[in-house]
Coordinates of C-alpha atoms (C1' of nucleotides) in Angstrom, one line a residue:
Chain T
X85 CA 328.8 146.1 7.0
X86 CA 329.4 147.8 3.2
X87 CA 326.5 147.4 0.7
X88 CA 328.6 145.1 -1.5
X89 CA 328.8 142.8 1.5
X90 CA 325.1 142.9 2.4
X91 CA 324.3 141.9 -1.0
X92 CA 326.4 139.1 -1.1
X93 CA 325.3 138.2 2.0
X94 CA 322.1 137.1 0.3
X95 CA 321.6 134.1 -1.4
X96 CA 318.3 132.1 -2.6
X97 CA 319.3 129.0 -0.5
X98 CA 319.8 130.4 2.6
X99 CA 316.5 133.2 2.1
X100 CA 314.5 132.6 5.3
X101 CA 311.1 133.8 2.7
X102 CA 312.5 131.4 0.2
X103 CA 313.1 128.2 2.4
X104 CA 309.6 129.0 3.9
X105 CA 308.1 128.7 0.4
X106 CA 309.4 125.8 -0.4
X107 CA 308.7 123.5 3.1
X108 CA 305.5 125.1 3.3
X109 CA 304.3 124.0 0.1
X110 CA 305.6 120.2 0.8
X111 CA 303.6 120.2 3.9
X112 CA 300.7 121.6 2.4
X113 CA 300.6 119.8 -0.6
X114 CA 301.1 116.2 1.2
X115 CA 298.1 117.1 3.7
X116 CA 296.2 118.0 0.9
X117 CA 296.5 115.0 -0.8
X118 CA 295.8 112.8 1.8
X119 CA 292.5 115.0 2.6
X120 CA 291.7 114.9 -1.0
X121 CA 291.6 111.1 -0.6
X122 CA 289.1 111.5 2.0
X123 CA 287.0 113.9 0.1
X124 CA 288.3 116.9 1.8
X125 CA 290.4 119.5 1.2
X126 CA 293.4 122.3 2.7
X127 CA 291.0 124.7 3.1
X128 CA 288.6 122.6 5.8
X129 CA 291.7 121.8 7.5
X130 CA 292.1 125.0 10.0
X131 CA 288.7 124.9 10.8
X132 CA 288.6 121.3 11.5
X133 CA 291.9 121.1 13.8
X134 CA 289.9 124.1 15.9
X135 CA 287.2 122.3 16.5
X136 CA 289.0 119.4 17.4
X137 CA 290.4 121.3 19.7
X138 CA 287.2 123.5 21.1
X139 CA 283.8 123.2 20.0
X140 CA 280.9 126.0 20.4
X141 CA 282.6 128.5 18.9
X142 CA 281.1 131.8 17.1
X143 CA 282.2 132.1 13.7
X144 CA 284.0 135.4 14.3
X145 CA 286.1 133.5 16.9
X146 CA 286.5 130.6 14.2
X147 CA 287.7 132.7 11.9
X148 CA 289.8 135.4 13.7
X149 CA 291.4 131.6 15.2
X150 CA 291.9 130.0 11.8
X151 CA 293.2 133.4 10.5
X152 CA 290.7 133.4 7.5
X153 CA 288.3 135.8 6.6
X154 CA 284.9 135.8 7.8
X155 CA 283.2 135.2 4.3
X156 CA 285.6 132.5 3.9
X157 CA 284.5 130.8 7.2
X158 CA 280.9 130.9 6.0
X159 CA 282.0 128.7 3.0
X160 CA 284.2 126.3 4.5
X161 CA 281.2 125.6 7.2
X162 CA 279.0 125.4 4.3
X163 CA 281.0 123.1 2.4
X164 CA 281.6 120.8 6.1
X165 CA 277.9 121.2 6.8
X166 CA 276.8 119.7 3.6
X167 CA 279.3 116.8 4.8
X168 CA 277.3 116.7 7.6
X169 CA 280.7 116.9 9.6
X170 CA 279.9 120.1 11.5
X171 CA 276.4 121.8 12.5
X172 CA 275.8 125.4 13.4
X173 CA 273.7 125.8 16.7
X174 CA 271.4 128.4 18.0
X175 CA 273.3 131.0 20.1
X176 CA 271.5 130.7 23.5
X177 CA 271.7 134.3 23.8
X178 CA 271.8 136.3 20.0
X179 CA 269.7 135.4 17.5
X180 CA 272.7 136.5 15.0
X181 CA 275.2 134.6 16.2
X182 CA 275.7 130.7 16.1
X183 CA 277.7 128.4 17.6
X184 CA 279.3 126.0 15.6
X185 CA 279.6 122.4 16.9
X186 CA 281.3 119.3 15.3
X187 CA 278.9 116.1 14.3
X188 CA 279.4 112.7 15.7
X189 CA 281.2 112.0 12.4
X190 CA 283.1 115.2 12.4
X191 CA 284.8 114.3 16.0
X192 CA 285.2 110.7 14.9
X193 CA 287.6 111.7 11.6
X194 CA 289.7 113.7 14.0
X195 CA 292.1 110.6 15.5
X196 CA 292.7 109.1 11.4
X197 CA 293.3 112.8 10.1
X198 CA 295.7 113.9 12.8
X199 CA 297.6 110.9 12.5
X200 CA 297.6 111.5 8.6
X201 CA 299.0 115.2 9.7
X202 CA 301.3 114.1 12.6
X203 CA 302.8 111.6 9.4
X204 CA 303.1 114.4 7.1
X205 CA 305.2 116.5 9.8
X206 CA 307.2 113.6 10.7
X207 CA 308.3 112.8 7.4
X208 CA 309.6 116.5 6.8
X209 CA 311.2 116.4 10.4
X210 CA 312.8 112.8 9.6
X211 CA 315.8 114.4 8.2
X212 CA 316.9 116.1 11.5
X213 CA 317.9 114.7 14.5
X214 CA 315.4 114.0 17.1
X215 CA 316.9 117.1 19.4
X216 CA 317.1 119.1 16.3
X217 CA 313.4 118.9 15.7
X218 CA 312.3 120.1 18.8
X219 CA 315.0 122.7 18.5
X220 CA 313.3 123.9 15.0
X221 CA 310.0 123.5 16.5
X222 CA 310.4 125.8 19.3
X223 CA 312.6 128.2 16.9
X224 CA 309.8 128.4 14.9
X225 CA 306.8 128.5 17.4
X226 CA 308.8 131.5 19.2
X227 CA 308.6 133.3 15.7
X228 CA 304.9 132.5 15.1
X229 CA 304.3 133.4 18.9
X230 CA 305.6 136.9 18.8
X231 CA 304.6 137.7 15.7
X232 CA 300.7 137.5 17.2
X233 CA 301.7 139.6 19.7
X234 CA 302.1 142.1 17.2
Chain H
X90 CA 303.4 105.3 22.7
X91 CA 299.7 104.6 23.3
X92 CA 297.0 106.1 20.1
X93 CA 295.8 108.1 22.7
X94 CA 299.0 109.7 23.8
X95 CA 299.9 110.0 20.2
X96 CA 296.4 112.4 19.7
X97 CA 297.2 114.0 22.8
X98 CA 301.3 115.2 21.4
X99 CA 299.4 116.9 18.4
X100 CA 298.7 120.4 19.2
X101 CA 298.3 123.1 16.6
X102 CA 300.4 125.7 18.0
X103 CA 303.1 122.6 18.1
X104 CA 302.4 121.4 14.6
X105 CA 305.0 121.9 11.9
X106 CA 302.3 122.1 9.4
X107 CA 300.3 125.2 11.2
X108 CA 303.5 127.1 12.2
X109 CA 305.3 126.7 8.6
X110 CA 301.8 128.4 7.0
X111 CA 301.4 131.2 9.9
X112 CA 305.2 132.5 9.1
X113 CA 305.0 131.8 5.7
X114 CA 301.9 133.8 5.0
X115 CA 303.7 136.6 6.7
X116 CA 306.7 136.4 5.0
X117 CA 304.9 136.3 1.5
X118 CA 302.4 139.1 2.7
X119 CA 305.1 141.5 3.8
X120 CA 307.1 140.7 0.6
X121 CA 304.2 141.0 -1.7
X122 CA 303.4 144.1 -0.1
X123 CA 306.8 145.9 -0.7
X124 CA 307.0 144.5 -4.3
X125 CA 303.4 146.0 -5.0
X126 CA 304.7 149.1 -4.5
X127 CA 307.3 149.2 -7.2
X128 CA 304.4 147.2 -9.5
X129 CA 305.4 144.2 -9.4
X130 CA 304.3 141.2 -7.2
X131 CA 305.2 137.7 -5.6
X132 CA 304.6 135.7 -8.4
X133 CA 307.9 137.6 -10.1
X134 CA 310.1 137.3 -7.1
X135 CA 311.0 133.3 -7.8
X136 CA 312.0 134.2 -11.8
X137 CA 313.8 137.6 -10.6
X138 CA 316.1 136.1 -7.8
X139 CA 317.1 132.9 -9.7
X140 CA 318.1 135.6 -12.9
X141 CA 319.9 137.7 -10.2
X142 CA 321.6 134.7 -9.9
X143 CA 322.1 133.4 -13.1
X144 CA 321.1 134.7 -16.6
X145 CA 320.8 132.7 -19.9
X146 CA 319.0 129.9 -18.9
X147 CA 316.0 128.4 -21.2
X148 CA 312.4 128.8 -19.3
X149 CA 312.2 124.8 -18.3
X150 CA 315.6 125.2 -16.5
X151 CA 314.2 128.2 -15.4
X152 CA 310.6 126.9 -14.3
X153 CA 312.6 123.7 -13.3
X154 CA 314.6 126.3 -10.5
X155 CA 311.6 128.2 -9.4
X156 CA 309.3 125.1 -8.9
X157 CA 306.8 126.6 -10.9
X158 CA 305.2 125.0 -14.1
X159 CA 305.7 125.8 -17.6
X160 CA 303.0 127.9 -18.7
X161 CA 303.3 130.1 -15.2
X162 CA 306.9 131.3 -16.2
X163 CA 306.0 131.9 -19.8
X164 CA 302.9 134.0 -18.4
X165 CA 305.3 135.7 -15.7
X166 CA 308.2 136.1 -18.2
X167 CA 305.1 137.6 -20.6
X168 CA 304.7 140.1 -17.8
X169 CA 308.3 140.8 -17.1
X170 CA 308.9 141.5 -20.5
X171 CA 306.4 144.2 -20.8
X172 CA 308.2 145.7 -18.1
X173 CA 311.8 145.5 -19.8
X174 CA 313.3 143.6 -17.1
X175 CA 313.9 141.2 -18.6
X176 CA 314.1 139.4 -22.3
X177 CA 314.1 136.4 -24.5
X178 CA 317.4 136.1 -27.0
X179 CA 317.4 133.5 -29.3
X180 CA 319.4 130.1 -28.4
X181 CA 322.3 129.5 -30.4
X182 CA 321.7 126.4 -31.5
X183 CA 318.2 125.7 -30.9
X184 CA 315.5 127.5 -32.7
X185 CA 312.7 126.4 -30.3
X186 CA 314.3 127.4 -27.1
X187 CA 315.0 130.9 -25.7
X188 CA 317.8 132.3 -23.1
X189 CA 316.5 134.4 -20.4
X190 CA 318.3 137.6 -19.3
X191 CA 318.0 140.6 -17.6
X192 CA 317.9 144.2 -19.2
X193 CA 319.9 146.8 -17.3
X194 CA 316.4 147.8 -15.9
X195 CA 316.1 144.6 -14.4
X196 CA 319.4 144.2 -13.4
X197 CA 319.6 147.6 -11.5
X198 CA 316.5 146.5 -9.1
X199 CA 318.6 143.9 -7.9
X200 CA 320.0 145.6 -4.6
X201 CA 316.7 147.3 -4.0
X202 CA 314.6 144.9 -3.9
X203 CA 317.2 142.2 -2.3
X204 CA 317.3 144.9 0.6
X205 CA 313.9 144.6 0.9
X206 CA 313.7 141.0 1.1
X207 CA 316.4 140.8 3.5
X208 CA 314.8 143.5 5.5
X209 CA 311.6 141.1 5.8
X210 CA 313.7 138.7 6.5
X211 CA 315.4 139.9 8.9
X212 CA 312.1 141.6 11.0
X213 CA 310.6 138.2 11.0
X214 CA 313.9 136.4 12.6
X215 CA 314.5 139.1 14.8
X216 CA 312.7 137.7 18.1
X217 CA 315.4 135.0 17.9
X218 CA 318.5 135.9 19.3
X219 CA 321.4 135.8 16.6
X220 CA 322.8 132.3 17.3
X221 CA 319.4 130.9 17.1
X222 CA 318.7 132.5 13.9
X223 CA 321.9 130.9 12.3
X224 CA 320.8 127.5 13.8
X225 CA 317.2 127.7 12.3
X226 CA 318.2 128.5 8.8
X227 CA 320.6 126.1 9.1
X228 CA 318.2 123.2 10.0
X229 CA 315.3 124.7 7.6
X230 CA 317.8 124.7 4.6
X231 CA 318.3 120.8 5.6
X232 CA 315.1 120.0 5.3
X233 CA 314.9 121.9 2.1
X234 CA 318.1 120.3 0.8
X235 CA 316.6 116.9 1.9
X236 CA 313.8 116.5 0.2
X237 CA 314.8 118.1 -2.9
X238 CA 317.7 115.0 -3.4
X239 CA 314.0 113.0 -3.5
Chain B
dT76 C1' 308.1 110.7 -31.2
dA77 C1' 309.4 114.1 -27.5
dT78 C1' 310.4 118.9 -26.5
dT79 C1' 309.9 123.9 -25.8
dG80 C1' 307.1 127.1 -25.6
dT81 C1' 302.7 129.2 -25.8
dT82 C1' 297.6 129.6 -25.7
dA83 C1' 292.3 128.4 -24.6
dT84 C1' 289.8 127.0 -21.1
dA85 C1' 288.1 126.0 -16.6
dC86 C1' 288.3 125.9 -12.0
dT87 C1' 289.4 127.2 -7.5
dC88 C1' 290.7 131.2 -4.4
dT89 C1' 290.8 135.4 -2.8
dA90 C1' 288.7 140.5 -1.7
dT91 C1' 285.5 144.0 -2.1
dA92 C1' 281.4 145.3 -1.3
dA93 C1' 277.0 144.8 -0.7
dC94 C1' 272.9 143.4 1.8
dT95 C1' 269.9 141.2 6.0
dA96 C1' 268.8 140.5 10.3
dT97 C1' 269.8 141.6 14.3
dA98 C1' 272.3 144.0 18.7
Chain I
dT56 C1' 275.2 152.7 14.4
dA57 C1' 277.8 148.6 15.0
dT58 C1' 277.7 143.6 14.5
dA59 C1' 277.1 138.6 12.6
dG60 C1' 276.7 136.2 8.9
dT61 C1' 275.5 135.5 3.9
dT62 C1' 276.1 136.5 -1.0
dA63 C1' 277.0 138.5 -5.3
dT64 C1' 280.3 139.2 -8.4
dA65 C1' 285.2 140.0 -10.2
dG66 C1' 289.9 139.5 -10.1
dA67 C1' 294.0 136.6 -9.5
dG68 C1' 295.7 132.1 -9.6
dT69 C1' 296.6 127.4 -11.1
dA70 C1' 295.7 123.3 -13.5
dT71 C1' 294.5 120.6 -18.0
dA72 C1' 295.1 119.6 -22.0
dA73 C1' 295.8 121.0 -26.7
dC74 C1' 298.4 123.1 -30.1
dA75 C1' 302.6 124.6 -33.2
dA76 C1' 306.9 124.5 -33.9
dT77 C1' 311.0 122.3 -33.3
dA78 C1' 314.3 118.4 -32.6

DNA sequence: TATTGTTATACTCTATAACTATA
DNA sequence: TATAGTTATAGAGTATAACAATA
């Protein structure tokens, strides 16, 4: 391919990065808005989702799975603890680690908040046919999985 | 579908929002890193891409197409003007509007920087088969287009 | 009165790195 | 000496709203 052709092959409305930015910001804004309504925010979301999936992780494990910095995890947990949605429990063998657990209140939020998230996801995907939706999610998941292996 | 089934149908690694966040942040980080190397940053990217596509827009038009706030556009243009990549020219009929143009230097950056962006896009898409890549981009573009119509 | 563009200000996020206490 | 977690601090980015100039 010639250099000129290559340049012509690039357009904003066909550029992966731009398209991702647009759709992601819509998804983020919509979910954040719903979380704000119950006094939470998007920064807390990865941690909550992870804890609904598995409790008893250390902060290091939690940070790694949420792909957030360790100091961010500290502050998110501070906020969630202040709201009495999570608690730091003693690690059985290490006195410098904590194990993070949801409180009953934190656990109780799961079904309502996941319903909100699914609602946002569904509404964004609703412009695609059902089998297109599955196709899209599969390809997207494939990209995520491949990049995580790096 | 029962409430329980619905909940079970949600998992982080199959959630549109989460997957978008992961892939988008990779794309953003990679492009930003390359832009930093030439003294630019990701905040300038939408404006530059737009101007390479069409010059002579007002700031309001530019802000709307870049989906940035008007005050953000002011500051991005200040930075780009300081780097002598763009210039604000007088509007022929309105004395409160400007028309934004690239300088020769700004225009000259196009091919190298778009090559960088295409490189990032290609590397992220490279884990998909060629026809999967086209499929993915088409579905993503369809979602973007549908949402813009709202 | 509404619009274009700029600016002041405050607030949130993020990044760096220093720090304590453990291991 | 390295790791878990916290905190101080600074910088970037973002949002609100006030403002001047113009339409």
